[in-house]
Amino acid sequence: MALIVKKFGGSSVATPEKIRAVVQRVLKEKKTEDKIVIVVSAMGDTTDELVTLAKRLTSKTYGREMDMLLATGEQVSIALMAMAFQAAGQPAISFTGGQAGITTSNAFNKGRILDLQPQRVHQALEAGNIVIVAGFQGMTADGDITTLGRGGSDTTAVAIAGAIHADVCEIFTDVDGIYTSDPRVVPEARKMDTITYGEMLEMAKLGAGVMQPRAVEMGSRFNVPIHVRSTFSEAKGTMIQEEYAMKIKQYLIRGVAQDNNVAKITVLGIPNRPGFAYKIFSELADKNVDVDMIVQSVRIAKEGVTDITFTIARTELSAAQEVLHHIRAEMNVEDILVDDGMAKVSLVGAGMAGHPGIAAGMFGILSDNGINIEIISTSEISISCLIAEESVNKAVQAIHAHFFAEE
Ligand code: ADP
Ligand code: ASP
Ligand code: MG
């Protein structure tokens, strides 16, 4: 007997026909004794459409009500999928995130799973059901509905797999595994058979949207083997797992990631005294705006002032604007510049540390292509460059071609 969590993304359940195809595939592959939990996303582009709907009413962000709205997408797909299983003669029951026992923080739009009590899931499995859980959502301790951030169904799936000690968490999507770069941007990208949690986490954080970073983190914490594979083919995909389980050589470079959801903010002429950076970033933190790259530079030409440039997700710009208005009004700064046309390109690989030639190679490729680097940041296993969004596809393609040239 195997205990398996299978997650189907939006494109896999975009239409009733696709839902039926998923149901048929699951039933065909299921061995009699297998216990199966299915996590589903909202159908097709439903979440985007719901976001657009809200934007037509207001440009302000209303966390709680937005989550109330967004969570409906997944509720549609779980109900339809449970009906489709029942129509095929297989007992099935659908649960919202809250019903599945998922308790989150009360950070609306980006709730964190704090606790998962899967008793109801266990009971339903024992009673012979396939259990279908709404991805991307949970409930606060006070009973409010929350969502887990875009792509959050991955996290729901891995969290449930961890909580019920599933043998594997299968992420079914519209690509047949993890590639060295987004195959939509780099057609010659290569599929990997395996990748470590650490490298996948870095790829995901740096924009490889195939997995939500928190899902990878959770997989690593609870040691859940994650198999990313295609809904539309039976081919083996990519296993995300611990390094010791991998029988492959240590790769110097694993992939090229891009993040187009970037805005750059520059606060010019800040008094160069203690406390100003603290004020800006604590106000952003209070609004739940995550800051990514930060550069502070002291102006040689003008004493006593400094400039701070930082990046945030473009989708959080309207929340950040409220803080910027406040800073403009309260603090004696010269100006605040916002550029919402930026992107980040990153090279990822656990073997990169200690090979300074790799960074030089990446900068050289950008220079050869006439692409200006605005900010550089590095971690143990990655190098990232902030560039204009209009150049990012070209940058990713050129960097990939250089580092993954046919041996
Ligand atoms: P789902 O709706 O199934 O969750 P997503 O759109 O969230 O699907 O994720 C799948 C997409 O991730 C792919 O279509 C692909 O364009 C994109 N992607 C980005 N980087 C990578 C990568 N390194 N490997 C595979 N896919 C990637
Ligand atoms: N439906 C949500 C989204 O589009 C969650 C997910 O698909 O993982 O972000
Ligand atoms: Mg996704």
Coordinates of C-alpha atoms and ligand atoms in Angstrom, one line a residue:
M1 CA 0.0 0.0 0.0
A2 CA 1.2 3.5 -0.8
L3 CA 0.1 6.8 0.7
I4 CA 0.4 9.4 -2.0
V5 CA -0.4 13.1 -2.3
K6 CA -1.0 14.3 -5.9
K7 CA -1.2 18.0 -6.7
F8 CA -2.8 19.2 -9.9
G9 CA -2.1 22.8 -11.0
G10 CA -4.6 25.2 -12.7
S11 CA -3.8 24.2 -16.2
S12 CA -4.3 20.5 -15.4
V13 CA -7.9 21.1 -14.3
A14 CA -8.8 24.0 -16.6
T15 CA -11.9 22.4 -18.0
P16 CA -14.4 19.7 -17.0
E17 CA -12.8 17.5 -19.7
K18 CA -9.4 18.0 -18.1
I19 CA -10.8 17.2 -14.6
R20 CA -12.3 14.0 -16.0
A21 CA -9.0 13.1 -17.6
V22 CA -7.2 13.6 -14.2
V23 CA -9.8 11.4 -12.5
Q24 CA -9.4 8.7 -15.1
R25 CA -5.6 8.8 -14.8
V26 CA -5.7 8.6 -11.0
L27 CA -8.1 5.7 -11.1
K28 CA -6.0 3.9 -13.7
E29 CA -2.7 4.3 -11.7
K30 CA -4.3 3.6 -8.3
K31 CA -3.6 0.2 -6.8
T32 CA -6.5 -1.2 -4.8
E33 CA -4.9 -0.6 -1.4
D34 CA -3.4 2.8 -2.2
K35 CA -4.6 5.8 -0.2
I36 CA -4.7 9.0 -2.2
V37 CA -5.0 12.7 -1.3
I38 CA -5.4 15.1 -4.2
V39 CA -4.6 18.8 -3.9
V40 CA -6.0 21.0 -6.6
S41 CA -5.6 24.6 -7.7
A42 CA -8.3 26.8 -9.2
M43 CA -9.3 26.0 -12.8
G44 CA -7.1 27.6 -15.4
D45 CA -6.6 31.3 -14.9
T46 CA -9.3 31.7 -12.3
T47 CA -7.1 33.2 -9.7
D48 CA -5.8 35.9 -12.1
E49 CA -9.4 36.6 -13.2
L50 CA -10.4 37.1 -9.5
V51 CA -7.5 39.5 -9.0
T52 CA -8.6 41.5 -12.0
L53 CA -12.2 41.5 -10.8
A54 CA -11.1 43.1 -7.5
K55 CA -8.8 45.6 -9.3
R56 CA -11.8 46.8 -11.3
L57 CA -13.3 48.0 -8.0
T58 CA -10.3 49.3 -6.2
S59 CA -6.5 49.6 -6.5
K60 CA -6.1 49.4 -2.7
T61 CA -5.3 46.0 -1.2
Y62 CA -7.9 44.6 1.2
G63 CA -6.2 41.5 2.6
R64 CA -9.0 39.7 4.3
E65 CA -11.6 40.2 1.6
M66 CA -9.1 39.5 -1.1
D67 CA -8.5 36.1 0.5
M68 CA -12.2 35.5 0.9
L69 CA -12.5 36.1 -2.9
L70 CA -9.4 34.2 -4.1
A71 CA -10.1 31.1 -2.0
T72 CA -13.3 30.5 -4.0
G73 CA -11.3 29.5 -7.0
E74 CA -10.0 26.3 -5.4
Q75 CA -13.4 25.6 -3.8
V76 CA -14.9 25.3 -7.3
S77 CA -12.3 22.8 -8.4
I78 CA -12.4 20.5 -5.4
A79 CA -16.2 20.2 -5.6
L80 CA -16.1 19.4 -9.3
M81 CA -13.3 16.9 -8.9
A82 CA -15.1 15.1 -6.0
M83 CA -18.2 14.9 -8.2
A84 CA -16.2 13.5 -11.1
F85 CA -14.8 10.7 -8.9
Q86 CA -18.2 9.9 -7.5
A87 CA -19.6 9.8 -11.1
A88 CA -16.9 7.3 -11.9
G89 CA -17.9 5.1 -9.0
Q90 CA -15.1 6.1 -6.7
P91 CA -16.0 7.4 -3.2
A92 CA -14.5 10.9 -2.8
I93 CA -14.9 13.9 -0.5
S94 CA -13.7 17.4 -0.9
F95 CA -12.3 19.6 1.9
T96 CA -11.4 23.3 2.1
G97 CA -8.0 24.1 3.6
G98 CA -9.6 24.8 7.0
Q99 CA -11.6 21.5 6.9
A100 CA -8.4 19.6 6.1
G101 CA -7.0 21.0 9.3
I102 CA -4.7 23.7 8.0
T103 CA -4.1 26.6 10.4
T104 CA -2.2 29.6 9.1
S105 CA -0.8 32.9 10.4
N106 CA -3.2 35.8 9.9
A107 CA -1.0 37.4 7.2
F108 CA -3.7 37.7 4.6
N109 CA -2.5 37.0 1.0
K110 CA 0.6 35.3 2.3
G111 CA -0.4 33.1 5.2
R112 CA 2.1 30.7 6.6
I113 CA 1.0 27.2 7.7
L114 CA 1.5 27.1 11.4
D115 CA -0.3 23.8 12.1
L116 CA -1.8 20.9 10.3
Q117 CA -4.2 18.5 12.1
P118 CA -5.1 15.9 9.4
Q119 CA -7.5 13.7 11.5
R120 CA -10.4 14.4 9.2
V121 CA -8.2 13.5 6.2
H122 CA -7.2 10.3 7.8
Q123 CA -10.7 9.3 8.7
A124 CA -12.0 10.0 5.2
L125 CA -9.1 7.9 3.7
E126 CA -9.8 5.0 6.2
A127 CA -13.5 5.1 5.0
G128 CA -12.3 4.4 1.5
N129 CA -12.4 7.9 0.0
I130 CA -10.1 9.7 -2.3
V131 CA -9.6 12.9 -0.4
I132 CA -9.6 16.2 -2.4
V133 CA -8.2 19.2 -0.7
A134 CA -8.3 22.8 -1.8
G135 CA -4.8 24.1 -2.4
F136 CA -3.5 27.6 -1.6
Q137 CA -5.8 28.2 1.4
G138 CA -6.0 27.8 5.1
M139 CA -7.7 29.3 8.1
T140 CA -6.5 31.5 11.0
A141 CA -7.0 30.4 14.6
D142 CA -9.9 32.9 14.6
G143 CA -11.6 31.2 11.7
D144 CA -10.8 33.6 8.9
I145 CA -9.9 32.3 5.4
T146 CA -6.4 33.0 4.3
T147 CA -4.4 32.3 1.1
L148 CA -0.8 31.2 1.0
G149 CA 0.7 33.4 -1.8
R150 CA 0.6 32.7 -5.5
G151 CA 1.6 29.2 -6.3
G152 CA 0.5 28.2 -2.8
S153 CA -1.2 24.9 -3.8
D154 CA 2.3 23.4 -4.0
T155 CA 2.8 24.2 -0.3
T156 CA -0.6 22.8 0.7
A157 CA 0.4 19.5 -1.1
V158 CA 3.8 19.2 0.5
A159 CA 2.5 20.2 3.9
I160 CA -0.2 17.5 3.8
A161 CA 2.3 14.9 2.6
G162 CA 4.5 15.8 5.5
A163 CA 1.7 15.7 8.0
I164 CA 0.3 12.3 6.9
H165 CA 3.8 10.8 6.3
A166 CA 3.0 10.2 2.6
D167 CA 5.5 8.1 0.6
V168 CA 5.7 10.8 -2.1
C169 CA 4.2 14.1 -3.1
E170 CA 3.6 14.3 -6.8
I171 CA 3.3 17.7 -8.3
F172 CA 1.5 17.4 -11.7
T173 CA 1.9 20.4 -14.0
D174 CA 2.2 21.5 -17.6
V175 CA 5.9 20.7 -17.9
D176 CA 7.4 17.3 -17.5
G177 CA 9.9 18.2 -14.8
I178 CA 12.4 20.8 -13.5
Y179 CA 14.5 22.2 -16.3
T180 CA 17.8 24.1 -16.3
S181 CA 15.8 27.2 -17.1
D182 CA 12.1 28.0 -17.9
P183 CA 11.5 25.9 -21.1
R184 CA 9.1 28.6 -22.3
V185 CA 12.0 31.1 -22.5
V186 CA 14.8 28.7 -23.2
P187 CA 13.6 25.9 -25.6
E188 CA 16.9 24.1 -25.4
A189 CA 16.8 23.9 -21.5
R190 CA 17.5 20.4 -20.2
K191 CA 15.3 18.4 -17.9
M192 CA 16.9 17.2 -14.7
D193 CA 16.3 13.8 -13.2
T194 CA 17.1 15.0 -9.7
I195 CA 17.8 18.2 -7.8
T196 CA 18.5 18.8 -4.2
Y197 CA 16.0 20.7 -1.9
G198 CA 18.7 23.4 -1.5
E199 CA 19.2 24.0 -5.2
M200 CA 15.5 23.9 -6.0
L201 CA 14.7 26.3 -3.1
E202 CA 17.2 28.7 -4.5
M203 CA 15.8 28.4 -8.1
A204 CA 12.3 28.8 -6.7
K205 CA 13.1 31.9 -4.6
L206 CA 14.9 33.4 -7.6
G207 CA 11.8 33.1 -9.7
A208 CA 11.5 29.6 -11.2
G209 CA 7.7 29.5 -10.8
V210 CA 7.4 25.8 -11.2
M211 CA 7.4 25.4 -7.4
Q212 CA 6.5 27.7 -4.6
P213 CA 9.6 28.2 -2.4
R214 CA 7.8 27.4 0.8
A215 CA 6.8 24.0 -0.6
V216 CA 10.4 23.1 -1.2
E217 CA 11.3 24.4 2.3
M218 CA 8.6 22.3 3.8
G219 CA 9.7 19.2 1.8
S220 CA 13.2 19.6 3.1
R221 CA 12.0 20.1 6.7
F222 CA 9.8 17.0 6.7
N223 CA 11.9 15.0 4.3
V224 CA 9.1 14.6 1.7
P225 CA 10.3 13.3 -1.6
I226 CA 8.8 15.6 -4.3
H227 CA 8.2 14.3 -7.8
V228 CA 7.5 17.1 -10.3
R229 CA 6.0 15.6 -13.5
S230 CA 3.6 16.2 -16.3
T231 CA -0.2 15.8 -16.1
F232 CA -0.3 15.1 -19.8
S233 CA 2.3 12.3 -20.1
E234 CA 3.3 9.3 -18.0
A235 CA 7.0 10.0 -18.3
K236 CA 9.1 10.2 -15.1
G237 CA 9.7 13.8 -14.1
T238 CA 12.3 15.3 -11.6
M239 CA 12.8 14.1 -8.0
I240 CA 13.5 16.8 -5.5
Q241 CA 15.4 15.2 -2.6
E242 CA 18.3 15.1 -0.2
E243 CA 21.8 15.1 -1.7
Y244 CA 22.8 11.8 -0.3
A245 CA 19.9 10.1 -2.2
M246 CA 21.4 11.4 -5.5
K247 CA 23.7 9.3 -7.5
I248 CA 25.0 12.1 -9.6
K249 CA 28.1 14.2 -9.7
Q250 CA 28.0 17.5 -8.0
Y251 CA 27.0 20.0 -10.5
L252 CA 28.9 23.3 -10.6
I253 CA 25.9 25.1 -12.1
R254 CA 22.3 23.8 -12.0
G255 CA 20.2 26.4 -13.7
V256 CA 19.3 29.9 -14.7
A257 CA 16.3 31.6 -13.1
Q258 CA 14.4 34.8 -13.8
D259 CA 12.1 36.9 -11.8
N260 CA 10.0 39.4 -13.7
N261 CA 7.9 40.5 -10.7
V262 CA 10.4 43.1 -9.6
A263 CA 10.2 46.8 -8.8
K264 CA 13.1 49.0 -7.8
I265 CA 12.8 51.9 -5.4
T266 CA 15.4 54.5 -4.7
V267 CA 15.2 56.9 -1.8
L268 CA 17.6 59.8 -2.6
G269 CA 19.3 62.1 -0.1
I270 CA 18.5 60.4 3.2
P271 CA 20.3 62.1 6.2
N272 CA 23.3 59.8 6.9
R273 CA 22.5 59.2 10.6
P274 CA 21.4 56.1 12.6
G275 CA 17.8 55.2 12.4
F276 CA 16.7 56.1 8.9
A277 CA 17.1 52.7 7.2
Y278 CA 15.4 51.2 10.3
K279 CA 12.5 53.5 9.8
I280 CA 12.0 52.8 6.1
F281 CA 12.3 49.0 6.4
S282 CA 10.4 48.6 9.6
E283 CA 7.4 50.5 8.0
L284 CA 7.6 48.2 5.0
A285 CA 7.7 45.2 7.3
D286 CA 4.7 46.4 9.1
K287 CA 2.8 46.4 5.8
N288 CA 4.1 42.9 5.2
V289 CA 6.2 44.0 2.1
D290 CA 9.2 41.7 1.6
V291 CA 12.3 43.5 0.6
D292 CA 14.8 41.7 -1.6
M293 CA 18.0 43.4 -2.7
I294 CA 19.2 46.4 -0.7
V295 CA 22.1 48.8 -1.6
Q296 CA 23.0 51.8 0.4
S297 CA 25.7 54.2 -0.9
V298 CA 27.2 57.3 0.6
R299 CA 27.5 60.2 -1.8
I300 CA 31.1 61.4 -2.0
A301 CA 30.0 64.7 -3.6
K302 CA 27.5 65.7 -0.9
E303 CA 28.3 65.1 2.7
G304 CA 25.8 63.9 5.2
V305 CA 23.4 62.2 2.8
T306 CA 23.0 58.7 1.5
D307 CA 20.9 56.9 -1.1
I308 CA 19.2 53.6 -0.5
T309 CA 18.0 51.4 -3.4
F310 CA 16.0 48.3 -2.8
T311 CA 13.8 45.9 -4.7
I312 CA 10.4 44.4 -3.9
A313 CA 7.8 42.3 -5.7
R314 CA 6.0 44.5 -8.3
T315 CA 2.8 43.1 -7.0
E316 CA 3.5 44.6 -3.6
L317 CA 4.1 48.1 -5.1
S318 CA 0.7 49.5 -4.1
A319 CA 1.2 48.5 -0.4
A320 CA 4.8 49.9 -0.6
Q321 CA 3.5 53.2 -2.1
E322 CA 1.6 53.9 1.1
V323 CA 4.8 53.7 3.1
L324 CA 6.7 55.8 0.5
H325 CA 4.0 58.6 0.8
H326 CA 4.6 58.6 4.5
I327 CA 8.4 58.7 4.2
R328 CA 8.1 61.6 1.7
A329 CA 5.9 63.5 4.1
E330 CA 7.7 62.7 7.3
M331 CA 11.4 62.4 6.5
N332 CA 13.7 64.9 5.0
V333 CA 14.5 63.0 1.8
E334 CA 15.3 64.6 -1.5
D335 CA 13.3 62.3 -3.8
I336 CA 11.9 58.8 -4.2
L337 CA 12.2 57.1 -7.6
V338 CA 10.1 54.0 -8.5
D339 CA 11.0 51.8 -11.5
D340 CA 8.5 49.0 -12.1
G341 CA 10.1 47.6 -15.2
M342 CA 12.9 45.6 -13.6
A343 CA 13.7 41.9 -13.6
K344 CA 16.3 39.7 -12.0
V345 CA 18.4 37.0 -13.7
S346 CA 20.2 34.5 -11.5
L347 CA 22.6 31.6 -11.9
V348 CA 22.2 28.8 -9.4
G349 CA 24.5 25.9 -8.4
A350 CA 25.8 24.4 -5.2
G351 CA 29.2 24.0 -6.7
M352 CA 29.7 27.6 -7.6
A353 CA 31.2 28.9 -4.4
G354 CA 34.9 29.2 -4.8
H355 CA 34.8 29.6 -8.5
P356 CA 35.0 33.4 -9.1
G357 CA 35.3 32.9 -12.8
I358 CA 31.6 32.0 -12.9
A359 CA 30.5 35.5 -11.8
A360 CA 32.9 37.1 -14.3
G361 CA 31.5 34.9 -17.0
M362 CA 28.0 35.9 -16.3
F363 CA 28.8 39.6 -16.2
G364 CA 30.7 39.2 -19.5
I365 CA 27.7 37.7 -21.2
L366 CA 25.5 40.5 -20.1
S367 CA 28.1 43.0 -21.3
D368 CA 28.5 41.3 -24.7
N369 CA 24.7 41.7 -25.1
G370 CA 24.7 45.4 -24.1
I371 CA 22.7 44.7 -20.9
N372 CA 23.3 47.0 -18.0
I373 CA 23.5 45.5 -14.5
E374 CA 21.9 47.7 -11.9
I375 CA 22.5 45.7 -8.7
I376 CA 24.4 42.4 -8.1
S377 CA 23.8 40.1 -5.2
T378 CA 25.2 36.8 -4.3
S379 CA 24.5 33.9 -1.9
E380 CA 26.5 30.7 -1.3
I381 CA 24.9 29.1 -4.3
S382 CA 23.7 31.8 -6.6
I383 CA 24.6 35.1 -8.3
S384 CA 21.8 37.5 -9.3
C385 CA 21.8 40.6 -11.4
L386 CA 19.0 43.2 -11.5
I387 CA 18.4 44.3 -15.1
A388 CA 15.7 46.0 -17.3
E389 CA 12.8 43.6 -17.7
E390 CA 12.8 44.2 -21.5
S391 CA 16.2 42.5 -21.7
V392 CA 15.6 39.6 -19.3
N393 CA 14.6 36.9 -21.8
K394 CA 17.6 37.7 -23.9
A395 CA 19.8 37.6 -20.8
V396 CA 18.5 34.2 -19.7
Q397 CA 19.0 32.7 -23.1
A398 CA 22.5 34.0 -23.5
I399 CA 23.6 33.0 -20.0
H400 CA 22.1 29.6 -20.5
A401 CA 23.7 29.1 -23.9
H402 CA 27.1 30.0 -22.3
F403 CA 27.0 27.8 -19.2
F404 CA 25.1 24.9 -20.7
A405 CA 26.8 24.7 -24.1
E406 CA 26.7 21.1 -25.4
E407 CA 29.7 19.2 -24.0
Ligands
ADP1 P1 0.8 25.0 -12.1 O1 -0.4 25.7 -12.5 O2 0.7 23.5 -12.5 O3 1.1 25.2 -10.7 P2 2.9 26.8 -12.9 O4 2.6 27.7 -14.0 O5 2.8 27.4 -11.5 O6 2.0 25.5 -13.0 O7 4.3 26.2 -13.0 C1 4.7 25.5 -14.2 C2 5.5 26.5 -15.1 O8 6.7 26.9 -14.5 C3 5.9 25.9 -16.4 O9 4.9 26.0 -17.4 C4 7.2 26.8 -16.8 O10 6.9 27.8 -17.7 C5 7.5 27.4 -15.5 N1 8.9 27.3 -15.1 C6 9.8 28.3 -14.7 N2 11.0 27.8 -14.4 C7 11.0 26.5 -14.7 C8 12.0 25.5 -14.6 N3 13.2 25.8 -14.3 N4 11.6 24.2 -15.0 C9 10.4 24.0 -15.4 N5 9.4 24.9 -15.5 C10 9.7 26.2 -15.1
ASP2 N1 -4.5 29.3 -7.7 C1 -3.4 29.8 -7.0 C2 -2.6 30.7 -7.9 O1 -2.9 30.8 -9.1 C3 -2.6 28.8 -6.3 C4 -1.9 27.8 -7.2 O2 -2.2 27.7 -8.4 O3 -0.9 27.2 -6.7 O4 -1.6 31.2 -7.5
MG3 MG 2.1 26.7 -9.6

